[in-house]
PDB file of C-alpha atoms and ligand atoms in Angstrom:
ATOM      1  CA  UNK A  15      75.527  82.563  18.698  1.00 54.00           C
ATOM      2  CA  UNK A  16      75.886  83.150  22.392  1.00 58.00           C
ATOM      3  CA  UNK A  17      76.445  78.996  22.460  1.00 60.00           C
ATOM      4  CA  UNK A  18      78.884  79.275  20.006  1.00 59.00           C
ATOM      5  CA  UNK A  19      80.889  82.065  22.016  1.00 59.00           C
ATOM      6  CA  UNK A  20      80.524  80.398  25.064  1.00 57.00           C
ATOM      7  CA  UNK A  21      82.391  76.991  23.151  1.00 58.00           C
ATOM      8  CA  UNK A  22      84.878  78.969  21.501  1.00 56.00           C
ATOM      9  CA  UNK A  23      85.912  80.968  25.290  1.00 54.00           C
ATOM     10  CA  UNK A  24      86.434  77.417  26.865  1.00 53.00           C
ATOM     11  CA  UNK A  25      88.362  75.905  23.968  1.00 53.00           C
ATOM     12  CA  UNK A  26      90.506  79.097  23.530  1.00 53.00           C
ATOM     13  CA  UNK A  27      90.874  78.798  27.615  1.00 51.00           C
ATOM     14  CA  UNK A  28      91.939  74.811  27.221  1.00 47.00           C
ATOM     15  CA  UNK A  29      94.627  75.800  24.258  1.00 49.00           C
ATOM     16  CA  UNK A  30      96.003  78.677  26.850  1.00 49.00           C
ATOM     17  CA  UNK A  31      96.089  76.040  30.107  1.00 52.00           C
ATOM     18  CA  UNK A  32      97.274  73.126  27.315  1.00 58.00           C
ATOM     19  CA  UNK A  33     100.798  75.506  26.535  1.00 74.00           C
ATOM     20  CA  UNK A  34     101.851  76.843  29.727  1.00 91.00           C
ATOM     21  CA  UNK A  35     105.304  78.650  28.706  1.00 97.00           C
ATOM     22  CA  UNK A  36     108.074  78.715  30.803  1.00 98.00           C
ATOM     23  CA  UNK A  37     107.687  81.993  32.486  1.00 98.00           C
ATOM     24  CA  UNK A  38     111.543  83.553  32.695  1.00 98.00           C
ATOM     25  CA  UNK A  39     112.651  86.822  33.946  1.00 98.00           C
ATOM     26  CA  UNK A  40     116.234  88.005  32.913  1.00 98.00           C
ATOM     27  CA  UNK A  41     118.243  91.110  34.723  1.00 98.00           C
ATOM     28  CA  UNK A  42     119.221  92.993  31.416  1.00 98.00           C
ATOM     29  CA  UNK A  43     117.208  93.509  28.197  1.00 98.00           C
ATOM     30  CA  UNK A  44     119.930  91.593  25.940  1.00 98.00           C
ATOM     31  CA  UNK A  45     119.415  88.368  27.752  1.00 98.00           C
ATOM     32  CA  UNK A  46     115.555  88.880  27.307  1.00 98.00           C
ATOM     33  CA  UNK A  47     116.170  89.044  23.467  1.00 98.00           C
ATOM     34  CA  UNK A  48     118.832  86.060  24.127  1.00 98.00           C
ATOM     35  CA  UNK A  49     116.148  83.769  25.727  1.00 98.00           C
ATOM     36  CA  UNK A  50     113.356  84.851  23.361  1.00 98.00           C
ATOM     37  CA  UNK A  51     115.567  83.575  20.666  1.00 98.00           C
ATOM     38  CA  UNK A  52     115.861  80.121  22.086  1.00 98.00           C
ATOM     39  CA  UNK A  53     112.528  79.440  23.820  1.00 98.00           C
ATOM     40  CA  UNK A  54     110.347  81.343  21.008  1.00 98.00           C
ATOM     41  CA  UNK A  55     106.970  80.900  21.499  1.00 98.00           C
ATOM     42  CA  UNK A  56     107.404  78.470  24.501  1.00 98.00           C
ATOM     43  CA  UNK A  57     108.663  81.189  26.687  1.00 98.00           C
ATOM     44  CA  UNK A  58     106.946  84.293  28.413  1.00 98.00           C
ATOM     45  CA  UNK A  59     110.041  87.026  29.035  1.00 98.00           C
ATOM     46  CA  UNK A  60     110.178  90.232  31.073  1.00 98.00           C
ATOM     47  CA  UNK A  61     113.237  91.658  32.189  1.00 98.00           C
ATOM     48  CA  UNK A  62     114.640  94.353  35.170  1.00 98.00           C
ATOM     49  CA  UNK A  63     117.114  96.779  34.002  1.00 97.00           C
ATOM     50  CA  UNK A  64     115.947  98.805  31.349  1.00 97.00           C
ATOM     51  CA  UNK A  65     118.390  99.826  28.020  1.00 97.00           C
ATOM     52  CA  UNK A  66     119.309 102.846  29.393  1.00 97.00           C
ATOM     53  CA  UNK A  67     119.965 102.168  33.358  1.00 97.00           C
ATOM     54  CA  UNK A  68     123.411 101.588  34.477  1.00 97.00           C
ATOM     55  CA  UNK A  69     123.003  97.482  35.321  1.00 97.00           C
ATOM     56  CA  UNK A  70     125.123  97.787  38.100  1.00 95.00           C
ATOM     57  CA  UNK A  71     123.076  99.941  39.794  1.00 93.00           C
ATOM     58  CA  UNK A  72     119.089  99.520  39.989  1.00 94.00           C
ATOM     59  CA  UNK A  73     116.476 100.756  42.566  1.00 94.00           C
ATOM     60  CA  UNK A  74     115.059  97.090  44.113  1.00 94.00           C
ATOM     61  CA  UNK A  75     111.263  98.211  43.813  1.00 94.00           C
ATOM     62  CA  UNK A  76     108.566  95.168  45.449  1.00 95.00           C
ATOM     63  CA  UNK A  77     107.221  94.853  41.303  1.00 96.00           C
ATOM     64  CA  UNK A  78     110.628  92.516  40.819  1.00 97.00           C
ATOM     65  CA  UNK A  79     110.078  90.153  43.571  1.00 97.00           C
ATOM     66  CA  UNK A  80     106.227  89.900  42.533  1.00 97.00           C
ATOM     67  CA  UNK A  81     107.865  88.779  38.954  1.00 97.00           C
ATOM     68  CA  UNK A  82     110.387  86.583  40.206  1.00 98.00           C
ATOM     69  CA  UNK A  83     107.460  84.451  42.547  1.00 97.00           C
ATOM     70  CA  UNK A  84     106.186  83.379  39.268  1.00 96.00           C
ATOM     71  CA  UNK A  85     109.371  82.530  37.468  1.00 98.00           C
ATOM     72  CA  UNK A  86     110.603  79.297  36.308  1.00 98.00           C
ATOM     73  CA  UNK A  87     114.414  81.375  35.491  1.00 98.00           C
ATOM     74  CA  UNK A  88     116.080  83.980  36.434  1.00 98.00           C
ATOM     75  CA  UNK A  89     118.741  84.273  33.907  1.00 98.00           C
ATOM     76  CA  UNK A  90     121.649  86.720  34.849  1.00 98.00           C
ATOM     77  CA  UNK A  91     125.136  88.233  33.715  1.00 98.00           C
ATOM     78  CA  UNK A  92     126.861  87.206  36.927  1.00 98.00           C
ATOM     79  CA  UNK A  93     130.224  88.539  38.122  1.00 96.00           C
ATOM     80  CA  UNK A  94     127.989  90.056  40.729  1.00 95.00           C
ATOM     81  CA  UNK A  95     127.070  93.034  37.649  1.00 97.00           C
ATOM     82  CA  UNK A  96     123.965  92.213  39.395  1.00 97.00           C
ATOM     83  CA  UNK A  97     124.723  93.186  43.177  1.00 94.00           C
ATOM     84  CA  UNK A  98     121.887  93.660  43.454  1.00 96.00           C
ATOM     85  CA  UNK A  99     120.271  90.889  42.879  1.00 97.00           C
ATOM     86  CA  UNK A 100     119.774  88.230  46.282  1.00 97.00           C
ATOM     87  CA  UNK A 101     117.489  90.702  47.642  1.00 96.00           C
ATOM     88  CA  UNK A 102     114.962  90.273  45.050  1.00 97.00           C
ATOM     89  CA  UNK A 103     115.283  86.574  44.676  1.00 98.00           C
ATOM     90  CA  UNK A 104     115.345  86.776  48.561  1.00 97.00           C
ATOM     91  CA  UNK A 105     112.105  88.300  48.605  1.00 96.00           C
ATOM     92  CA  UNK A 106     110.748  86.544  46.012  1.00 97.00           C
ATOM     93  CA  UNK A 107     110.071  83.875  48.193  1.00 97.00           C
ATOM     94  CA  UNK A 108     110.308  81.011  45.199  1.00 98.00           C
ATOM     95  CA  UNK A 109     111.756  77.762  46.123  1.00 97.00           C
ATOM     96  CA  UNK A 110     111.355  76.015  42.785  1.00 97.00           C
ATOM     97  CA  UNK A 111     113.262  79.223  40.829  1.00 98.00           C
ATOM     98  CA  UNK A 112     115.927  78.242  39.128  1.00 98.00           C
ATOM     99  CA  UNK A 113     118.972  81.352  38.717  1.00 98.00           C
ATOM    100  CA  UNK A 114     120.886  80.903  35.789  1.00 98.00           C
ATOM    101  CA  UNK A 115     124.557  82.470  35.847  1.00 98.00           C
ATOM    102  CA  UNK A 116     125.221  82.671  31.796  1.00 98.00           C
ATOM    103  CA  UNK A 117     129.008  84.208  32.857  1.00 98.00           C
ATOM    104  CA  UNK A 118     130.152  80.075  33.200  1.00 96.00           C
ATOM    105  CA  UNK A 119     131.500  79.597  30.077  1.00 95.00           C
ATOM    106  CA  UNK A 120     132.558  83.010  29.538  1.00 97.00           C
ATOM    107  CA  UNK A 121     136.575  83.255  29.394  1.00 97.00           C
ATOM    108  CA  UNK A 122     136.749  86.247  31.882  1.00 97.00           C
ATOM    109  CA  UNK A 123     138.933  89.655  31.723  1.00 96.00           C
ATOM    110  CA  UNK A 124     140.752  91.306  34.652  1.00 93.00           C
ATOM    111  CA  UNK A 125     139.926  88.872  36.679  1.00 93.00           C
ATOM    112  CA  UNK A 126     141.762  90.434  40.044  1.00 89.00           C
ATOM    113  CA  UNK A 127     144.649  88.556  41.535  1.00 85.00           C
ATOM    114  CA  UNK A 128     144.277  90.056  44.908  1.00 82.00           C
ATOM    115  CA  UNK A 129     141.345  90.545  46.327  1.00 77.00           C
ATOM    116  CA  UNK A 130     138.878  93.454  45.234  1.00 73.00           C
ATOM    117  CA  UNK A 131     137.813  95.903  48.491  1.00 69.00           C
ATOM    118  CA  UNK A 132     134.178  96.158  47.311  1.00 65.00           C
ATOM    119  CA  UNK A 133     133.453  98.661  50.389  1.00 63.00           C
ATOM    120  CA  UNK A 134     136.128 100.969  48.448  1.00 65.00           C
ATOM    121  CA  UNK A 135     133.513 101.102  45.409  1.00 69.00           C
ATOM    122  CA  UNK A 136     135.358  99.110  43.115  1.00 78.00           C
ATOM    123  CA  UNK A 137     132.452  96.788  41.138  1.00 85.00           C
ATOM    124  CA  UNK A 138     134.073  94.167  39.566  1.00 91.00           C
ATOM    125  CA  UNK A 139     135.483  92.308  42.405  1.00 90.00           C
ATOM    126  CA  UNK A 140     135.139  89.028  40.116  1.00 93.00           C
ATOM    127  CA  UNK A 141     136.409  90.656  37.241  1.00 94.00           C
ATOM    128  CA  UNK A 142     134.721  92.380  34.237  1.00 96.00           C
ATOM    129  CA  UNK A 143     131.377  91.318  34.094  1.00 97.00           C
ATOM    130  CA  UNK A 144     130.552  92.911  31.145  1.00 98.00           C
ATOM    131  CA  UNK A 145     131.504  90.024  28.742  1.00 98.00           C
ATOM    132  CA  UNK A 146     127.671  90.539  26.820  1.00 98.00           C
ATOM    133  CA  UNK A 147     129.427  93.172  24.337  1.00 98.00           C
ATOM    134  CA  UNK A 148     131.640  90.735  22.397  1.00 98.00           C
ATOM    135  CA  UNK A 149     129.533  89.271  19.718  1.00 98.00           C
ATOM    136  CA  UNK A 150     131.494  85.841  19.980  1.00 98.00           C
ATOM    137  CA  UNK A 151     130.610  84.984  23.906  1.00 98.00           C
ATOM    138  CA  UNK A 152     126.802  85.411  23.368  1.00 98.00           C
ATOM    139  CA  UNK A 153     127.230  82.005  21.943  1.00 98.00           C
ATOM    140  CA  UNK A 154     128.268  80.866  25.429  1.00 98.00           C
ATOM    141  CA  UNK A 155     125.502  82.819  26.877  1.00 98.00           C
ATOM    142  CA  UNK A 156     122.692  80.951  24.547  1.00 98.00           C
ATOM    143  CA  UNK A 157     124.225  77.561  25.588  1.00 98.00           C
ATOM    144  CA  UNK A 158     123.692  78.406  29.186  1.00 98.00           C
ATOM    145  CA  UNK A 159     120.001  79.788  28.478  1.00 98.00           C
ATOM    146  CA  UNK A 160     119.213  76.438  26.197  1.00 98.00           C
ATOM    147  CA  UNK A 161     120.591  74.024  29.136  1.00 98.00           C
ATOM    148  CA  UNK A 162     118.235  75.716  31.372  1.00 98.00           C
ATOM    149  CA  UNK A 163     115.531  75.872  29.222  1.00 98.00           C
ATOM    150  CA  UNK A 164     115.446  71.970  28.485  1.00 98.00           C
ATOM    151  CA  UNK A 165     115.617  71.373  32.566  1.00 97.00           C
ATOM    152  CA  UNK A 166     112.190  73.354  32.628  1.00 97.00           C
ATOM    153  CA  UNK A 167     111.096  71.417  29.800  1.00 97.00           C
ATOM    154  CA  UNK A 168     113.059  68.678  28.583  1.00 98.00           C
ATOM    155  CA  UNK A 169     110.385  67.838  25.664  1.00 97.00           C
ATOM    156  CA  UNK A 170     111.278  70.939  23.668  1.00 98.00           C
ATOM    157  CA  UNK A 171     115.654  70.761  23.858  1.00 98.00           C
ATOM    158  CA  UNK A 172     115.080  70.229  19.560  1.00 98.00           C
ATOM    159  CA  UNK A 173     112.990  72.881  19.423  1.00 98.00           C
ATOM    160  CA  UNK A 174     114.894  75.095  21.297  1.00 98.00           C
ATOM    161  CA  UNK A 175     118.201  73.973  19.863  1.00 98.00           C
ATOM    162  CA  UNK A 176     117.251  74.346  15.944  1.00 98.00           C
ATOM    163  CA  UNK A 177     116.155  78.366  17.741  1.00 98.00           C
ATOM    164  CA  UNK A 178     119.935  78.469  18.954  1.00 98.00           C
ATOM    165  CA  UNK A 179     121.465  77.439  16.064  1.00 98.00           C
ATOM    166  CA  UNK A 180     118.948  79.933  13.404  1.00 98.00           C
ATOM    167  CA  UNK A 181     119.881  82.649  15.848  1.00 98.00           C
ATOM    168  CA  UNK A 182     123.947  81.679  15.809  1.00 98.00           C
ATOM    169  CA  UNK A 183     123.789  81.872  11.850  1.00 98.00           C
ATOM    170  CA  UNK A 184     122.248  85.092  11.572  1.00 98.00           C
ATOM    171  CA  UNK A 185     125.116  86.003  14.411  1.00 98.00           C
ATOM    172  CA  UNK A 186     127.944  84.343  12.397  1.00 98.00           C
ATOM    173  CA  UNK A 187     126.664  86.718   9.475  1.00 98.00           C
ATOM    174  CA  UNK A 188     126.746  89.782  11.129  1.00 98.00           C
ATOM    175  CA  UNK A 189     129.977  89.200  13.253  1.00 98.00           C
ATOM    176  CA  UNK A 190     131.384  88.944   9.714  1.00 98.00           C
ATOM    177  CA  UNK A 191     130.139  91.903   8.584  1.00 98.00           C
ATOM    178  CA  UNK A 192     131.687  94.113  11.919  1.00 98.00           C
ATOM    179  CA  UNK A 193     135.043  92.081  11.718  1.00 98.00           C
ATOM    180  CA  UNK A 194     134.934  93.873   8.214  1.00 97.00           C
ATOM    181  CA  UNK A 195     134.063  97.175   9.130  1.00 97.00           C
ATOM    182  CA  UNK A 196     136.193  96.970  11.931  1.00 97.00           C
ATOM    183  CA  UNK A 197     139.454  95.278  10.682  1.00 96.00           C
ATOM    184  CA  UNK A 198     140.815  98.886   9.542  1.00 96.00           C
ATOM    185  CA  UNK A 199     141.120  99.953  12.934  1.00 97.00           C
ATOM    186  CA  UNK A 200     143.136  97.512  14.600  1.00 96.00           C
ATOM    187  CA  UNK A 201     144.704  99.328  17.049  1.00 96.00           C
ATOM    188  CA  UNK A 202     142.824 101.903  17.799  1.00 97.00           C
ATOM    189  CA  UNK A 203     142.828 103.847  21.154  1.00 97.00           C
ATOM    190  CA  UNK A 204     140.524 104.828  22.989  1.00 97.00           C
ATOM    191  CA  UNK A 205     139.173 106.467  26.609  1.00 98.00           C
ATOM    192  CA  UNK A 206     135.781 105.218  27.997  1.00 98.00           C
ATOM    193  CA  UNK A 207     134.041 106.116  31.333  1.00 98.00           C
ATOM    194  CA  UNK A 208     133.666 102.581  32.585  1.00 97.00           C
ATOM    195  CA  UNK A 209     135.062  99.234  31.873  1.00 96.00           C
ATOM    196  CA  UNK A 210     132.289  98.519  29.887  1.00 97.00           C
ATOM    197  CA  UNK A 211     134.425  97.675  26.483  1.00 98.00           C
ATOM    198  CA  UNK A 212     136.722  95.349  27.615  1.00 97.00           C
ATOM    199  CA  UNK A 213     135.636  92.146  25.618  1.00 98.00           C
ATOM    200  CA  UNK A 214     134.016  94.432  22.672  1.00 98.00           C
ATOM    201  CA  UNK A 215     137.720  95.760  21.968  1.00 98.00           C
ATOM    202  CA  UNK A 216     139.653  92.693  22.329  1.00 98.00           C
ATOM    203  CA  UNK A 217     137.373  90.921  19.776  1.00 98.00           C
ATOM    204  CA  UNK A 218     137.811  94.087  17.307  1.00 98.00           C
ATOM    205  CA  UNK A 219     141.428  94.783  18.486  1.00 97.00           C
ATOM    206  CA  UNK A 220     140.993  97.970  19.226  1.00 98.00           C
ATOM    207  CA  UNK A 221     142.494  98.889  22.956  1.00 96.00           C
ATOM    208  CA  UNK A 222     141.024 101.252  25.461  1.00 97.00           C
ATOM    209  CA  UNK A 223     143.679 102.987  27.625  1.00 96.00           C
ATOM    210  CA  UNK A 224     142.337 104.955  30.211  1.00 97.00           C
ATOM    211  CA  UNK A 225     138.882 105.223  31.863  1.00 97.00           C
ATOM    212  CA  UNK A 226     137.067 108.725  33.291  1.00 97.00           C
ATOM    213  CA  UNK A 227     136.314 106.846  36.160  1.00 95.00           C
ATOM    214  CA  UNK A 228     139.944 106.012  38.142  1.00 93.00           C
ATOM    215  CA  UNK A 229     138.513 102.440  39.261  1.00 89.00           C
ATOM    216  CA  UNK A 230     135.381 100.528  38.262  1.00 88.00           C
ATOM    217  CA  UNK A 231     132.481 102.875  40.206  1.00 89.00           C
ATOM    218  CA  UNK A 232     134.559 105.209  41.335  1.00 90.00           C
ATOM    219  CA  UNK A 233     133.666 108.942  40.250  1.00 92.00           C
ATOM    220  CA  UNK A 234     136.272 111.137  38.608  1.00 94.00           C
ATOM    221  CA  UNK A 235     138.449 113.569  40.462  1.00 95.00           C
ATOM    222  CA  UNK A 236     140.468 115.887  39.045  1.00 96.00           C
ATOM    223  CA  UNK A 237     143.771 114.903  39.813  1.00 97.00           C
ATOM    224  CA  UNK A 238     142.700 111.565  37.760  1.00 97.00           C
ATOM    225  CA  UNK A 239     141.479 113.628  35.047  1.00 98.00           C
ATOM    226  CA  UNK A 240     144.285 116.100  34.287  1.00 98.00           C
ATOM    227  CA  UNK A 241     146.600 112.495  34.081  1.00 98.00           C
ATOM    228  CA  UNK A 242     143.992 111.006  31.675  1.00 98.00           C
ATOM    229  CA  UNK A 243     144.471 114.014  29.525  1.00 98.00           C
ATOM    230  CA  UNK A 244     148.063 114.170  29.550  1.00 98.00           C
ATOM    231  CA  UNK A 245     147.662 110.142  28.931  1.00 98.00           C
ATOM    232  CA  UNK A 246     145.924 110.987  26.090  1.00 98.00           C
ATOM    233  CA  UNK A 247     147.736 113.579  24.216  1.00 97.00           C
ATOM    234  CA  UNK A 248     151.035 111.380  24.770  1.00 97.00           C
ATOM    235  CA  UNK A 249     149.491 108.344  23.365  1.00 96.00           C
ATOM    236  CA  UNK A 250     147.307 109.792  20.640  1.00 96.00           C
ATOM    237  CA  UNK A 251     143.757 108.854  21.815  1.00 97.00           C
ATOM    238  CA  UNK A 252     141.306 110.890  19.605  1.00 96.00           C
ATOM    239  CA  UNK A 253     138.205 109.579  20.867  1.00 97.00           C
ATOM    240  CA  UNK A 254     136.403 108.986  24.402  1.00 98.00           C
ATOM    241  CA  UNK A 255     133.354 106.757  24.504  1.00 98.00           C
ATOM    242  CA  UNK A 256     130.503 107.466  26.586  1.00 97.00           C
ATOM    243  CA  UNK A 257     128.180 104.616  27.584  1.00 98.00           C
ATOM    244  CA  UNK A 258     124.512 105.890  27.335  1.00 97.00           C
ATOM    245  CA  UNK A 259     123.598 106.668  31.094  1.00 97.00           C
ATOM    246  CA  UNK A 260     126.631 108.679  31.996  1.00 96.00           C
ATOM    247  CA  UNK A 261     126.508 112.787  32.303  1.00 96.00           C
ATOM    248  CA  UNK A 262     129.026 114.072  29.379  1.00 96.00           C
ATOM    249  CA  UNK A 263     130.174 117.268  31.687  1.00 95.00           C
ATOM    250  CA  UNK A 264     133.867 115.770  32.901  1.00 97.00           C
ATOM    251  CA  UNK A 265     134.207 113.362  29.636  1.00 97.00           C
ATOM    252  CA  UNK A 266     133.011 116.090  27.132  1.00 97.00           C
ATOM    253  CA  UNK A 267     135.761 118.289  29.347  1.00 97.00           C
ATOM    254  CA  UNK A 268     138.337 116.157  28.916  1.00 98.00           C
ATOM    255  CA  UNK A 269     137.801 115.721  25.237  1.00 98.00           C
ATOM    256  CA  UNK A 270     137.980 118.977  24.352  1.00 97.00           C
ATOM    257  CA  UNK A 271     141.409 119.620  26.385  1.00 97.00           C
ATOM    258  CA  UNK A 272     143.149 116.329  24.915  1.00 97.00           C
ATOM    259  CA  UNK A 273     142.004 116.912  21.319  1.00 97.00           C
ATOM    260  CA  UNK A 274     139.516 114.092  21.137  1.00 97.00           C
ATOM    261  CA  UNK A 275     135.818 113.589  19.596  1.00 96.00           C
ATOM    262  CA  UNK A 276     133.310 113.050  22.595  1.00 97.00           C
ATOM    263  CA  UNK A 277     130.898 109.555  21.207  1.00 98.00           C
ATOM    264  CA  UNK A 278     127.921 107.961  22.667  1.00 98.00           C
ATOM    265  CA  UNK A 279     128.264 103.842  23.035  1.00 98.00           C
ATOM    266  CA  UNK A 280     125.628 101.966  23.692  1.00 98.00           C
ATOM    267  CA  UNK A 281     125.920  98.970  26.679  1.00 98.00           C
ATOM    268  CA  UNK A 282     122.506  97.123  26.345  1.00 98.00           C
ATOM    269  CA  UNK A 283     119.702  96.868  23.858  1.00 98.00           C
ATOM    270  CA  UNK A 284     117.865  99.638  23.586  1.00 98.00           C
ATOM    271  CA  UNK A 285     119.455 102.132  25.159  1.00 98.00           C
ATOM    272  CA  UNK A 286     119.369 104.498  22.559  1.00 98.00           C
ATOM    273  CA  UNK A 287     117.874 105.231  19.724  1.00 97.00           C
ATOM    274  CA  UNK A 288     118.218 102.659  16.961  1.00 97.00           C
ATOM    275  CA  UNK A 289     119.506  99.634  19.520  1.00 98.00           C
ATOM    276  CA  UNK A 290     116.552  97.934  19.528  1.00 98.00           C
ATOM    277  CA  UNK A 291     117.671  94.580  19.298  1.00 98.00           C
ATOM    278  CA  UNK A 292     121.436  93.231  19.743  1.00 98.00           C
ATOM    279  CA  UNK A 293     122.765  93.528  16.351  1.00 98.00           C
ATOM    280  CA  UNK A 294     121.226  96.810  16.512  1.00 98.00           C
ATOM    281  CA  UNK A 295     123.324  97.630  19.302  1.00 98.00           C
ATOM    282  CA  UNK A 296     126.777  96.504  17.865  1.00 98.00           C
ATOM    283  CA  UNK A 297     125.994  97.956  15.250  1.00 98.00           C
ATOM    284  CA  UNK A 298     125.681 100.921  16.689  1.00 98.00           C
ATOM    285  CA  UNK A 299     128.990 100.655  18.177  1.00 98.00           C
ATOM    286  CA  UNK A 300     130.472  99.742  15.573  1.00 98.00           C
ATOM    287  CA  UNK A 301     129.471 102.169  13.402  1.00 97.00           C
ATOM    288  CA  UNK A 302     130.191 104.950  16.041  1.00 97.00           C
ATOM    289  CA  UNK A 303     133.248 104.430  16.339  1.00 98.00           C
ATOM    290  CA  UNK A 304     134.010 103.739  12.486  1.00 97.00           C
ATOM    291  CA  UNK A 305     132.778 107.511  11.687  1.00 96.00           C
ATOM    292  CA  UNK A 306     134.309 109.003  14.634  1.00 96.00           C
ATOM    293  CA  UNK A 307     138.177 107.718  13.214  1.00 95.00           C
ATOM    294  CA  UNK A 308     137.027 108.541   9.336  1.00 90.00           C
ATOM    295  CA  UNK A 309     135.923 112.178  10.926  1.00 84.00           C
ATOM    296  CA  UNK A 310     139.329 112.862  13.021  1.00 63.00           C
TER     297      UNK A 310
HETATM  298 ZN1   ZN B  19     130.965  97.382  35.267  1.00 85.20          ZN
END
């Protein structure tokens, strides 16, 4: 018996040394579940910024750099969302890691045409980094993640494609499905904290016309507040949208004074409740903002 256990540890130990994945770490939760999707069972995945941190800012603790020495990829949103970022691949001290920017191929909003003071506060000095919410550019983002994949391990590119494409059908289905839901609210207007909705309205056509903060990172003032309420009693806007890591003191107050229905969004899988994977979490959205125009 003790023979027998002794053969079946080694052979159990040669299958584990025999499929050594490709060890990836991604900055946000979504491109974990994006990565997972293409490299199944070839890839180990951890990621840094959990559902319900604000991605643009993170406390750098010494457990990212330990998981970034090991990494084959470090797959990231770009824009610099991740400002943070150098310093732990800095510190990570890995020659041979590879960082993967899946923003490439992304057709980018308000993109500045002069150029963004960061030391004012403003975060989006390459433009809106937060592409991730509109169903349709997640196909550029799995392109990105496959083409890096395959340079890790060029014998599995047909394995991971045939992932790519399963997980692009079951997106094709569901995109359907929200285009649906959402195609009696084109037009819609809405208030949100932070730019966060920019390509998630322009694929629904919905438009958001005013933010709680007055510039990307900026924290409200007053003065920007009473405008944003006048702004949205003159143009209608019945509901503000809070992304899941903001206080709701100065939206929930400016709801109430222009008329409007205070709702939780949800930036990155899970978040909240009920976003645990992506279609979870446009789903949510979608659905949050389909009950909060039936309700008002
Ligand atoms: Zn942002």
């Amino acid at each position: 018996m003790k023979k027998l256990m002794l053969t079946l540890t080694i052979l159990l130990g040669l299958a584990a040394a025999g499929e050594a994945k490709i060890k990836v770490v991604t900055s946000l939760s979504d491109l974990a579940e994006f990565t997972k999707a293409v490299g199944g069972d070839k890839v180990e995945v951890d990621f840094l910024v959990r559902g319900s941190q604000n991605p643009h800012y993170i406390e750098i603790k010494p457990s990212y750099m330990l998981k970034l020495k090991s990494a084959n990829l470090f797959v990231t949103i770009g824009m610099q969302l991740e400002i943070w970022a150098p310093q732990i691949i800095d510190g990570s001290r890995n020659p041979n890691l590879i960082v993967v920017d899946c923003s490439k191929n992304v057709k980018k909003l308000e993109v500045p045409s002069v150029k963004v003071d960061a030391s004012m506060g403003d975060v989006h000095p390459f433009g809106n980094p937060h592409y991730w919410l509109d169903p349709e550019n997640v196909k550029a983002i799995l392109q990105e993640i496959l083409d890096n994949l395959v340079k890790v391990s060029p014998a599995d590119a047909e394995y991971f494609k045939s992932n790519l494409k399963a997980y692009m059908k079951k997106l094709d289905a569901k995109m359907a499905e929200w285009m649906l839901l959402m195609s009696p609210l084109k037009g819609t207007k809405l208030v949100t904290y932070h730019t966060s909705f920019s390509y998630f309205v322009e694929r629904f056509g919905l438009s958001v016309v005013g933010y709680v903060e007055p510039k990307p990172g900026i924290p409200p003032t007053p003065s920007h507040s009473t405008e944003l309420i006048q702004l949205m009693r003159s143009s209608g806007v019945k509901i503000v949208g809070l992304e899941q890591y903001y206080e709701d003191n100065t939206p929930g107050q400016i709801a109430i004074a222009a008329g409007a229905r205070l709702i939780r969004l949800c930036t990155s899988v899970g978040g909240m409740d009920g976003t645990g994977d992506y279609f979870q979490l446009i789903d949510h959205n979608v659905r949050a903002i389909v009950s909060a125009v039936k309700g008002s």
